[in-house]
Amino acid sequence: MTSRKDRLRKLVKVQEQLKALHETRHAGHLAAANAAETEARELIGHFDQDNSLSGLFPDLYHNRIAQAVVRQEKSLEDARQEVGLIAAATARTNMVERAYKDARNRDERERSDRERLDLIAQKRQE
């Protein structure tokens, strides 16, 4: 049977992995938002050029620009949600780490107390 300390140590690792997952997803959403913004800016830049096909297909350009802006907004919203999940994961990780440290310190104190009692018992037998 595993001790409480061992279970808490494993839980700390899981919580850290979950936090890292949310941080990675947050970074991915920000990267997607930047890519969508870049695409929209490039399309707007091409729209104003003389040799652009935007004169032939203005609706296509407008639709793609609008889609890029919508993707950017969606990615930014997803990133904001991940920030909340990161904060929650951080709080859980800190809580579990404190519980683990308390359990580890308690185990260490108990072991130290047992060692002292054993020494006292040995001295009495001598």
CSV table of N, CA, C and O in Angstrom, one decimal:
chain,number,residue,atom,x,y,z
A,1,MET,N,0.8,-1.2,0.0
A,1,MET,CA,0.0,0.0,0.0
A,1,MET,C,0.9,1.3,0.0
A,1,MET,O,1.9,1.3,0.7
A,2,THR,N,0.5,2.2,-0.8
A,2,THR,CA,1.4,3.4,-0.9
A,2,THR,C,1.0,4.4,0.2
A,2,THR,O,-0.2,4.5,0.6
A,3,SER,N,2.0,5.2,0.6
A,3,SER,CA,1.7,6.1,1.7
A,3,SER,C,1.1,7.4,1.1
A,3,SER,O,1.1,7.6,-0.1
A,4,ARG,N,0.5,8.2,2.0
A,4,ARG,CA,-0.1,9.4,1.6
A,4,ARG,C,1.0,10.3,1.0
A,4,ARG,O,0.7,11.0,0.0
A,5,LYS,N,2.2,10.3,1.5
A,5,LYS,CA,3.2,11.1,0.9
A,5,LYS,C,3.5,10.7,-0.5
A,5,LYS,O,3.6,11.6,-1.4
A,6,ASP,N,3.6,9.4,-0.8
A,6,ASP,CA,3.8,9.0,-2.2
A,6,ASP,C,2.7,9.4,-3.1
A,6,ASP,O,2.9,9.8,-4.3
A,7,ARG,N,1.4,9.2,-2.6
A,7,ARG,CA,0.3,9.6,-3.5
A,7,ARG,C,0.3,11.1,-3.8
A,7,ARG,O,0.0,11.5,-4.9
A,8,LEU,N,0.6,11.9,-2.8
A,8,LEU,CA,0.7,13.4,-2.9
A,8,LEU,C,1.8,13.7,-3.9
A,8,LEU,O,1.7,14.6,-4.7
A,9,ARG,N,3.0,13.0,-3.8
A,9,ARG,CA,4.1,13.3,-4.7
A,9,ARG,C,3.7,13.0,-6.2
A,9,ARG,O,3.9,13.9,-7.1
A,10,LYS,N,2.9,12.0,-6.4
A,10,LYS,CA,2.5,11.6,-7.7
A,10,LYS,C,1.4,12.7,-8.2
A,10,LYS,O,1.4,13.1,-9.4
A,11,LEU,N,0.6,13.1,-7.3
A,11,LEU,CA,-0.4,14.1,-7.6
A,11,LEU,C,0.2,15.4,-8.0
A,11,LEU,O,-0.3,16.1,-8.9
A,12,VAL,N,1.3,15.8,-7.3
A,12,VAL,CA,2.0,17.0,-7.6
A,12,VAL,C,2.5,16.9,-9.1
A,12,VAL,O,2.4,17.9,-9.8
A,13,LYS,N,3.1,15.8,-9.5
A,13,LYS,CA,3.5,15.6,-10.8
A,13,LYS,C,2.4,15.8,-11.8
A,13,LYS,O,2.6,16.4,-12.9
A,14,VAL,N,1.3,15.2,-11.5
A,14,VAL,CA,0.1,15.2,-12.4
A,14,VAL,C,-0.4,16.7,-12.6
A,14,VAL,O,-0.6,17.2,-13.7
A,15,GLN,N,-0.4,17.4,-11.4
A,15,GLN,CA,-0.9,18.8,-11.4
A,15,GLN,C,0.1,19.7,-12.2
A,15,GLN,O,-0.3,20.5,-13.0
A,16,GLU,N,1.4,19.4,-12.1
A,16,GLU,CA,2.4,20.2,-12.9
A,16,GLU,C,2.2,19.9,-14.4
A,16,GLU,O,2.4,20.8,-15.2
A,17,GLN,N,1.9,18.6,-14.7
A,17,GLN,CA,1.7,18.3,-16.1
A,17,GLN,C,0.5,19.0,-16.7
A,17,GLN,O,0.5,19.5,-17.8
A,18,LEU,N,-0.6,19.0,-15.9
A,18,LEU,CA,-1.8,19.7,-16.3
A,18,LEU,C,-1.6,21.2,-16.5
A,18,LEU,O,-2.0,21.7,-17.5
A,19,LYS,N,-0.8,21.8,-15.6
A,19,LYS,CA,-0.5,23.2,-15.7
A,19,LYS,C,0.3,23.4,-17.0
A,19,LYS,O,0.0,24.4,-17.7
A,20,ALA,N,1.3,22.6,-17.2
A,20,ALA,CA,2.1,22.7,-18.5
A,20,ALA,C,1.2,22.6,-19.7
A,20,ALA,O,1.4,23.3,-20.7
A,21,LEU,N,0.3,21.7,-19.7
A,21,LEU,CA,-0.6,21.5,-20.8
A,21,LEU,C,-1.4,22.8,-21.1
A,21,LEU,O,-1.5,23.2,-22.2
A,22,HIS,N,-2.0,23.4,-20.0
A,22,HIS,CA,-2.7,24.6,-20.2
A,22,HIS,C,-1.8,25.8,-20.7
A,22,HIS,O,-2.2,26.6,-21.6
A,23,GLU,N,-0.6,25.8,-20.2
A,23,GLU,CA,0.3,26.8,-20.7
A,23,GLU,C,0.7,26.6,-22.2
A,23,GLU,O,0.8,27.6,-22.9
A,24,THR,N,0.8,25.4,-22.6
A,24,THR,CA,1.1,25.1,-24.0
A,24,THR,C,0.0,25.4,-24.9
A,24,THR,O,0.1,26.0,-25.9
A,25,ARG,N,-1.2,25.1,-24.4
A,25,ARG,CA,-2.4,25.4,-25.2
A,25,ARG,C,-2.6,27.0,-25.3
A,25,ARG,O,-3.0,27.5,-26.3
A,26,HIS,N,-2.3,27.7,-24.2
A,26,HIS,CA,-2.4,29.1,-24.2
A,26,HIS,C,-1.4,29.7,-25.3
A,26,HIS,O,-1.8,30.6,-26.1
A,27,ALA,N,-0.2,29.2,-25.3
A,27,ALA,CA,0.8,29.7,-26.3
A,27,ALA,C,0.3,29.3,-27.7
A,27,ALA,O,0.5,30.2,-28.6
A,28,GLY,N,-0.3,28.2,-27.9
A,28,GLY,CA,-0.8,27.8,-29.2
A,28,GLY,C,-1.9,28.7,-29.6
A,28,GLY,O,-2.0,29.1,-30.8
A,29,HIS,N,-2.8,29.1,-28.7
A,29,HIS,CA,-3.9,30.0,-29.1
A,29,HIS,C,-3.4,31.4,-29.4
A,29,HIS,O,-3.8,32.0,-30.4
A,30,LEU,N,-2.3,31.9,-28.7
A,30,LEU,CA,-1.7,33.1,-29.0
A,30,LEU,C,-1.0,33.1,-30.4
A,30,LEU,O,-1.1,34.1,-31.1
A,31,ALA,N,-0.4,32.0,-30.7
A,31,ALA,CA,0.3,31.9,-32.0
A,31,ALA,C,-0.7,31.9,-33.1
A,31,ALA,O,-0.5,32.5,-34.1
A,32,ALA,N,-1.9,31.2,-32.9
A,32,ALA,CA,-2.9,31.1,-33.9
A,32,ALA,C,-3.5,32.5,-34.1
A,32,ALA,O,-3.8,32.9,-35.2
A,33,ALA,N,-3.7,33.3,-33.0
A,33,ALA,CA,-4.2,34.6,-33.1
A,33,ALA,C,-3.2,35.5,-33.9
A,33,ALA,O,-3.7,36.3,-34.8
A,34,ASN,N,-1.9,35.4,-33.6
A,34,ASN,CA,-0.9,36.2,-34.4
A,34,ASN,C,-0.9,35.8,-35.8
A,34,ASN,O,-0.8,36.7,-36.7
A,35,ALA,N,-1.1,34.5,-36.1
A,35,ALA,CA,-1.1,34.1,-37.5
A,35,ALA,C,-2.3,34.6,-38.3
A,35,ALA,O,-2.2,35.1,-39.4
A,36,ALA,N,-3.4,34.6,-37.6
A,36,ALA,CA,-4.7,35.2,-38.2
A,36,ALA,C,-4.5,36.7,-38.4
A,36,ALA,O,-5.0,37.2,-39.5
A,37,GLU,N,-3.9,37.4,-37.5
A,37,GLU,CA,-3.8,38.8,-37.6
A,37,GLU,C,-2.8,39.1,-38.8
A,37,GLU,O,-3.1,40.0,-39.6
A,38,THR,N,-1.7,38.3,-38.9
A,38,THR,CA,-0.8,38.5,-40.0
A,38,THR,C,-1.5,38.3,-41.3
A,38,THR,O,-1.2,39.0,-42.3
A,39,GLU,N,-2.3,37.2,-41.4
A,39,GLU,CA,-3.0,36.9,-42.7
A,39,GLU,C,-3.9,38.1,-43.0
A,39,GLU,O,-3.9,38.5,-44.2
A,40,ALA,N,-4.6,38.6,-42.1
A,40,ALA,CA,-5.6,39.7,-42.4
A,40,ALA,C,-4.8,40.9,-42.9
A,40,ALA,O,-5.2,41.6,-43.8
A,41,ARG,N,-3.7,41.2,-42.2
A,41,ARG,CA,-2.8,42.4,-42.6
A,41,ARG,C,-2.3,42.2,-44.0
A,41,ARG,O,-2.3,43.1,-44.8
A,42,GLU,N,-1.8,41.0,-44.3
A,42,GLU,CA,-1.3,40.7,-45.7
A,42,GLU,C,-2.4,40.8,-46.7
A,42,GLU,O,-2.2,41.4,-47.8
A,43,LEU,N,-3.6,40.3,-46.4
A,43,LEU,CA,-4.7,40.4,-47.4
A,43,LEU,C,-5.1,41.9,-47.6
A,43,LEU,O,-5.3,42.3,-48.7
A,44,ILE,N,-5.1,42.6,-46.5
A,44,ILE,CA,-5.4,44.1,-46.7
A,44,ILE,C,-4.3,44.8,-47.5
A,44,ILE,O,-4.6,45.6,-48.3
A,45,GLY,N,-3.1,44.4,-47.3
A,45,GLY,CA,-2.0,45.0,-48.0
A,45,GLY,C,-2.1,44.6,-49.5
A,45,GLY,O,-1.8,45.5,-50.4
A,46,HIS,N,-2.4,43.4,-49.8
A,46,HIS,CA,-2.6,43.0,-51.2
A,46,HIS,C,-3.8,43.6,-51.9
A,46,HIS,O,-3.8,43.9,-53.1
A,47,PHE,N,-4.8,43.9,-51.1
A,47,PHE,CA,-6.0,44.5,-51.6
A,47,PHE,C,-5.8,45.8,-52.3
A,47,PHE,O,-6.4,46.2,-53.3
A,48,ASP,N,-4.9,46.6,-51.7
A,48,ASP,CA,-4.6,48.0,-52.2
A,48,ASP,C,-3.6,48.0,-53.4
A,48,ASP,O,-3.4,49.1,-53.9
A,49,GLN,N,-3.0,46.9,-53.7
A,49,GLN,CA,-2.0,46.9,-54.8
A,49,GLN,C,-2.6,46.9,-56.1
A,49,GLN,O,-3.7,46.4,-56.3
A,50,ASP,N,-1.9,47.6,-57.1
A,50,ASP,CA,-2.5,47.7,-58.4
A,50,ASP,C,-2.6,46.4,-59.2
A,50,ASP,O,-3.5,46.1,-59.9
A,51,ASN,N,-1.6,45.5,-59.0
A,51,ASN,CA,-1.6,44.2,-59.7
A,51,ASN,C,-2.3,43.1,-59.0
A,51,ASN,O,-2.2,42.0,-59.3
A,52,SER,N,-3.1,43.5,-58.0
A,52,SER,CA,-3.8,42.5,-57.2
A,52,SER,C,-5.1,42.0,-57.9
A,52,SER,O,-5.7,42.8,-58.7
A,53,LEU,N,-5.5,40.8,-57.6
A,53,LEU,CA,-6.8,40.3,-58.2
A,53,LEU,C,-8.0,40.8,-57.3
A,53,LEU,O,-9.1,40.3,-57.6
A,54,SER,N,-7.7,41.7,-56.4
A,54,SER,CA,-8.8,42.1,-55.5
A,54,SER,C,-9.9,42.9,-56.3
A,54,SER,O,-11.1,42.9,-55.9
A,55,GLY,N,-9.5,43.5,-57.4
A,55,GLY,CA,-10.5,44.2,-58.2
A,55,GLY,C,-11.4,43.2,-58.9
A,55,GLY,O,-12.6,43.6,-59.1
A,56,LEU,N,-10.9,42.0,-59.2
A,56,LEU,CA,-11.8,41.0,-59.9
A,56,LEU,C,-12.6,40.2,-58.8
A,56,LEU,O,-13.8,39.8,-59.1
A,57,PHE,N,-12.1,40.0,-57.6
A,57,PHE,CA,-12.8,39.2,-56.6
A,57,PHE,C,-12.8,40.0,-55.3
A,57,PHE,O,-12.3,39.5,-54.3
A,58,PRO,N,-13.4,41.1,-55.2
A,58,PRO,CA,-13.4,41.9,-53.9
A,58,PRO,C,-14.2,41.1,-52.8
A,58,PRO,O,-13.7,41.2,-51.7
A,59,ASP,N,-15.2,40.4,-53.1
A,59,ASP,CA,-16.0,39.7,-52.1
A,59,ASP,C,-15.1,38.6,-51.5
A,59,ASP,O,-15.2,38.4,-50.3
A,60,LEU,N,-14.3,37.9,-52.3
A,60,LEU,CA,-13.5,36.9,-51.8
A,60,LEU,C,-12.4,37.5,-50.8
A,60,LEU,O,-12.2,36.9,-49.8
A,61,TYR,N,-11.8,38.6,-51.2
A,61,TYR,CA,-10.9,39.2,-50.3
A,61,TYR,C,-11.5,39.6,-49.0
A,61,TYR,O,-11.0,39.4,-47.9
A,62,HIS,N,-12.7,40.3,-49.1
A,62,HIS,CA,-13.4,40.7,-47.9
A,62,HIS,C,-13.8,39.6,-47.0
A,62,HIS,O,-13.6,39.6,-45.8
A,63,ASN,N,-14.2,38.5,-47.6
A,63,ASN,CA,-14.6,37.3,-46.8
A,63,ASN,C,-13.4,36.7,-46.1
A,63,ASN,O,-13.5,36.3,-44.9
A,64,ARG,N,-12.3,36.6,-46.8
A,64,ARG,CA,-11.1,36.0,-46.2
A,64,ARG,C,-10.5,36.9,-45.1
A,64,ARG,O,-10.1,36.4,-44.0
A,65,ILE,N,-10.6,38.2,-45.3
A,65,ILE,CA,-10.2,39.1,-44.2
A,65,ILE,C,-11.1,39.0,-43.0
A,65,ILE,O,-10.6,38.9,-41.9
A,66,ALA,N,-12.4,38.9,-43.2
A,66,ALA,CA,-13.3,38.8,-42.1
A,66,ALA,C,-13.1,37.5,-41.4
A,66,ALA,O,-13.2,37.4,-40.2
A,67,GLN,N,-12.9,36.4,-42.1
A,67,GLN,CA,-12.6,35.1,-41.5
A,67,GLN,C,-11.3,35.1,-40.7
A,67,GLN,O,-11.3,34.5,-39.6
A,68,ALA,N,-10.3,35.8,-41.2
A,68,ALA,CA,-9.1,35.9,-40.4
A,68,ALA,C,-9.3,36.7,-39.1
A,68,ALA,O,-8.8,36.3,-38.1
A,69,VAL,N,-10.1,37.7,-39.2
A,69,VAL,CA,-10.4,38.5,-38.0
A,69,VAL,C,-11.2,37.7,-37.0
A,69,VAL,O,-10.9,37.7,-35.8
A,70,VAL,N,-12.1,36.9,-37.5
A,70,VAL,CA,-12.9,36.1,-36.6
A,70,VAL,C,-12.1,35.0,-35.9
A,70,VAL,O,-12.2,34.7,-34.7
A,71,ARG,N,-11.2,34.4,-36.7
A,71,ARG,CA,-10.2,33.4,-36.2
A,71,ARG,C,-9.3,34.0,-35.1
A,71,ARG,O,-9.1,33.4,-34.1
A,72,GLN,N,-8.9,35.2,-35.3
A,72,GLN,CA,-8.0,35.9,-34.4
A,72,GLN,C,-8.8,36.1,-33.1
A,72,GLN,O,-8.3,35.8,-32.0
A,73,GLU,N,-10.0,36.6,-33.2
A,73,GLU,CA,-10.8,36.9,-32.0
A,73,GLU,C,-11.1,35.6,-31.2
A,73,GLU,O,-11.1,35.6,-30.0
A,74,LYS,N,-11.4,34.5,-32.0
A,74,LYS,CA,-11.7,33.2,-31.3
A,74,LYS,C,-10.5,32.7,-30.6
A,74,LYS,O,-10.5,32.2,-29.5
A,75,SER,N,-9.3,32.8,-31.2
A,75,SER,CA,-8.1,32.4,-30.6
A,75,SER,C,-7.7,33.2,-29.4
A,75,SER,O,-7.3,32.6,-28.4
A,76,LEU,N,-8.0,34.5,-29.4
A,76,LEU,CA,-7.7,35.3,-28.3
A,76,LEU,C,-8.6,35.0,-27.1
A,76,LEU,O,-8.2,34.9,-26.0
A,77,GLU,N,-9.9,34.7,-27.4
A,77,GLU,CA,-10.9,34.3,-26.4
A,77,GLU,C,-10.4,32.9,-25.8
A,77,GLU,O,-10.5,32.7,-24.6
A,78,ASP,N,-10.0,32.0,-26.7
A,78,ASP,CA,-9.6,30.7,-26.2
A,78,ASP,C,-8.3,30.9,-25.3
A,78,ASP,O,-8.2,30.2,-24.2
A,79,ALA,N,-7.4,31.8,-25.6
A,79,ALA,CA,-6.2,32.1,-24.8
A,79,ALA,C,-6.7,32.6,-23.5
A,79,ALA,O,-6.1,32.3,-22.4
A,80,ARG,N,-7.7,33.5,-23.5
A,80,ARG,CA,-8.1,34.1,-22.2
A,80,ARG,C,-8.7,33.0,-21.3
A,80,ARG,O,-8.5,33.0,-20.1
A,81,GLN,N,-9.4,32.1,-21.9
A,81,GLN,CA,-10.0,30.9,-21.1
A,81,GLN,C,-8.8,30.1,-20.5
A,81,GLN,O,-8.9,29.6,-19.4
A,82,GLU,N,-7.8,29.9,-21.3
A,82,GLU,CA,-6.7,29.1,-20.8
A,82,GLU,C,-6.0,29.7,-19.7
A,82,GLU,O,-5.5,29.1,-18.8
A,83,VAL,N,-5.9,31.1,-19.7
A,83,VAL,CA,-5.3,31.8,-18.6
A,83,VAL,C,-6.1,31.5,-17.3
A,83,VAL,O,-5.4,31.2,-16.2
A,84,GLY,N,-7.4,31.4,-17.3
A,84,GLY,CA,-8.2,31.0,-16.2
A,84,GLY,C,-7.8,29.6,-15.7
A,84,GLY,O,-7.7,29.3,-14.5
A,85,LEU,N,-7.7,28.7,-16.7
A,85,LEU,CA,-7.4,27.3,-16.4
A,85,LEU,C,-5.9,27.2,-15.8
A,85,LEU,O,-5.7,26.4,-14.9
A,86,ILE,N,-5.0,28.0,-16.3
A,86,ILE,CA,-3.7,28.1,-15.8
A,86,ILE,C,-3.7,28.5,-14.3
A,86,ILE,O,-3.0,27.9,-13.4
A,87,ALA,N,-4.5,29.5,-14.0
A,87,ALA,CA,-4.6,30.0,-12.7
A,87,ALA,C,-5.1,29.0,-11.7
A,87,ALA,O,-4.6,28.8,-10.6
A,88,ALA,N,-6.2,28.3,-12.2
A,88,ALA,CA,-6.7,27.2,-11.3
A,88,ALA,C,-5.8,26.1,-11.1
A,88,ALA,O,-5.6,25.6,-10.0
A,89,ALA,N,-5.1,25.7,-12.2
A,89,ALA,CA,-4.1,24.6,-12.1
A,89,ALA,C,-2.9,25.0,-11.2
A,89,ALA,O,-2.4,24.2,-10.4
A,90,THR,N,-2.5,26.3,-11.2
A,90,THR,CA,-1.5,26.8,-10.4
A,90,THR,C,-1.9,26.7,-8.9
A,90,THR,O,-1.1,26.2,-8.0
A,91,ALA,N,-3.1,27.1,-8.6
A,91,ALA,CA,-3.6,27.1,-7.3
A,91,ALA,C,-3.7,25.6,-6.8
A,91,ALA,O,-3.3,25.4,-5.6
A,92,ARG,N,-4.2,24.7,-7.6
A,92,ARG,CA,-4.3,23.3,-7.2
A,92,ARG,C,-2.9,22.7,-7.0
A,92,ARG,O,-2.6,22.0,-6.0
A,93,THR,N,-1.9,23.1,-7.9
A,93,THR,CA,-0.6,22.6,-7.7
A,93,THR,C,0.0,23.1,-6.4
A,93,THR,O,0.7,22.3,-5.7
A,94,ASN,N,-0.1,24.4,-6.1
A,94,ASN,CA,0.4,24.9,-4.9
A,94,ASN,C,-0.2,24.2,-3.7
A,94,ASN,O,0.5,23.9,-2.7
A,95,MET,N,-1.5,24.0,-3.7
A,95,MET,CA,-2.2,23.4,-2.6
A,95,MET,C,-1.7,21.9,-2.4
A,95,MET,O,-1.3,21.5,-1.2
A,96,VAL,N,-1.5,21.2,-3.4
A,96,VAL,CA,-1.0,19.8,-3.3
A,96,VAL,C,0.4,19.8,-2.9
A,96,VAL,O,0.8,18.9,-2.1
A,97,GLU,N,1.2,20.7,-3.4
A,97,GLU,CA,2.6,20.8,-3.0
A,97,GLU,C,2.7,21.1,-1.5
A,97,GLU,O,3.6,20.5,-0.8
A,98,ARG,N,1.9,22.0,-1.0
A,98,ARG,CA,1.9,22.2,0.5
A,98,ARG,C,1.5,21.0,1.3
A,98,ARG,O,2.2,20.6,2.3
A,99,ALA,N,0.5,20.3,0.8
A,99,ALA,CA,0.1,19.1,1.5
A,99,ALA,C,1.2,18.0,1.4
A,99,ALA,O,1.5,17.3,2.4
A,100,TYR,N,1.9,17.9,0.3
A,100,TYR,CA,3.0,17.0,0.1
A,100,TYR,C,4.1,17.3,1.1
A,100,TYR,O,4.7,16.5,1.8
A,101,LYS,N,4.5,18.6,1.2
A,101,LYS,CA,5.6,19.0,2.0
A,101,LYS,C,5.2,18.8,3.5
A,101,LYS,O,6.0,18.3,4.3
A,102,ASP,N,3.9,19.0,3.9
A,102,ASP,CA,3.5,18.7,5.2
A,102,ASP,C,3.6,17.2,5.5
A,102,ASP,O,4.1,16.9,6.6
A,103,ALA,N,3.2,16.4,4.6
A,103,ALA,CA,3.2,14.9,4.8
A,103,ALA,C,4.7,14.5,4.9
A,103,ALA,O,5.0,13.6,5.7
A,104,ARG,N,5.5,15.0,4.0
A,104,ARG,CA,7.0,14.7,4.1
A,104,ARG,C,7.6,15.1,5.4
A,104,ARG,O,8.3,14.3,6.0
A,105,ASN,N,7.3,16.3,5.8
A,105,ASN,CA,7.8,16.8,7.1
A,105,ASN,C,7.3,15.9,8.3
A,105,ASN,O,8.0,15.6,9.2
A,106,ARG,N,6.0,15.6,8.2
A,106,ARG,CA,5.4,14.7,9.3
A,106,ARG,C,6.1,13.4,9.3
A,106,ARG,O,6.5,12.9,10.4
A,107,ASP,N,6.3,12.8,8.2
A,107,ASP,CA,7.0,11.5,8.1
A,107,ASP,C,8.4,11.6,8.6
A,107,ASP,O,8.9,10.7,9.4
A,108,GLU,N,9.1,12.7,8.3
A,108,GLU,CA,10.5,12.9,8.8
A,108,GLU,C,10.5,13.0,10.3
A,108,GLU,O,11.4,12.5,11.0
A,109,ARG,N,9.6,13.8,10.9
A,109,ARG,CA,9.5,14.0,12.3
A,109,ARG,C,9.2,12.6,13.0
A,109,ARG,O,9.8,12.3,14.0
A,110,GLU,N,8.2,11.9,12.4
A,110,GLU,CA,7.9,10.6,13.0
A,110,GLU,C,9.1,9.6,13.0
A,110,GLU,O,9.4,8.9,14.0
A,111,ARG,N,9.8,9.6,11.9
A,111,ARG,CA,11.0,8.8,11.8
A,111,ARG,C,12.1,9.2,12.8
A,111,ARG,O,12.7,8.4,13.5
A,112,SER,N,12.3,10.5,12.9
A,112,SER,CA,13.2,11.0,13.9
A,112,SER,C,12.8,10.7,15.3
A,112,SER,O,13.6,10.3,16.1
A,113,ASP,N,11.5,10.8,15.6
A,113,ASP,CA,11.0,10.4,16.9
A,113,ASP,C,11.2,9.0,17.2
A,113,ASP,O,11.6,8.6,18.3
A,114,ARG,N,11.0,8.1,16.2
A,114,ARG,CA,11.2,6.7,16.4
A,114,ARG,C,12.6,6.3,16.7
A,114,ARG,O,13.0,5.5,17.5
A,115,GLU,N,13.5,7.0,15.9
A,115,GLU,CA,15.0,6.8,16.1
A,115,GLU,C,15.4,7.2,17.6
A,115,GLU,O,16.1,6.5,18.2
A,116,ARG,N,14.9,8.3,18.0
A,116,ARG,CA,15.2,8.8,19.4
A,116,ARG,C,14.7,7.8,20.4
A,116,ARG,O,15.3,7.5,21.4
A,117,LEU,N,13.4,7.3,20.2
A,117,LEU,CA,12.9,6.3,21.1
A,117,LEU,C,13.7,5.0,21.1
A,117,LEU,O,13.9,4.4,22.2
A,118,ASP,N,14.1,4.6,19.9
A,118,ASP,CA,15.0,3.4,19.9
A,118,ASP,C,16.3,3.6,20.6
A,118,ASP,O,16.7,2.7,21.3
A,119,LEU,N,16.9,4.8,20.5
A,119,LEU,CA,18.1,5.1,21.2
A,119,LEU,C,17.9,5.1,22.7
A,119,LEU,O,18.7,4.5,23.5
A,120,ILE,N,16.8,5.6,23.2
A,120,ILE,CA,16.5,5.7,24.6
A,120,ILE,C,16.3,4.2,25.1
A,120,ILE,O,16.8,3.8,26.1
A,121,ALA,N,15.5,3.4,24.3
A,121,ALA,CA,15.3,2.0,24.7
A,121,ALA,C,16.6,1.3,24.7
A,121,ALA,O,16.8,0.4,25.6
A,122,GLN,N,17.5,1.5,23.8
A,122,GLN,CA,18.8,0.8,23.8
A,122,GLN,C,19.6,1.2,25.0
A,122,GLN,O,20.3,0.4,25.7
A,123,LYS,N,19.6,2.5,25.4
A,123,LYS,CA,20.4,2.9,26.6
A,123,LYS,C,19.8,2.3,27.8
A,123,LYS,O,20.6,2.0,28.8
A,124,ARG,N,18.5,2.1,27.9
A,124,ARG,CA,17.9,1.5,29.1
A,124,ARG,C,18.3,0.1,29.3
A,124,ARG,O,18.3,-0.5,30.4
A,125,GLN,N,18.4,-0.6,28.1
A,125,GLN,CA,18.7,-2.0,28.1
A,125,GLN,C,20.2,-2.2,28.5
A,125,GLN,O,20.6,-3.3,28.9
A,126,GLU,N,21.0,-1.3,28.3
A,126,GLU,CA,22.4,-1.4,28.6
A,126,GLU,C,22.8,-1.4,30.1
A,126,GLU,O,22.3,-1.3,31.0
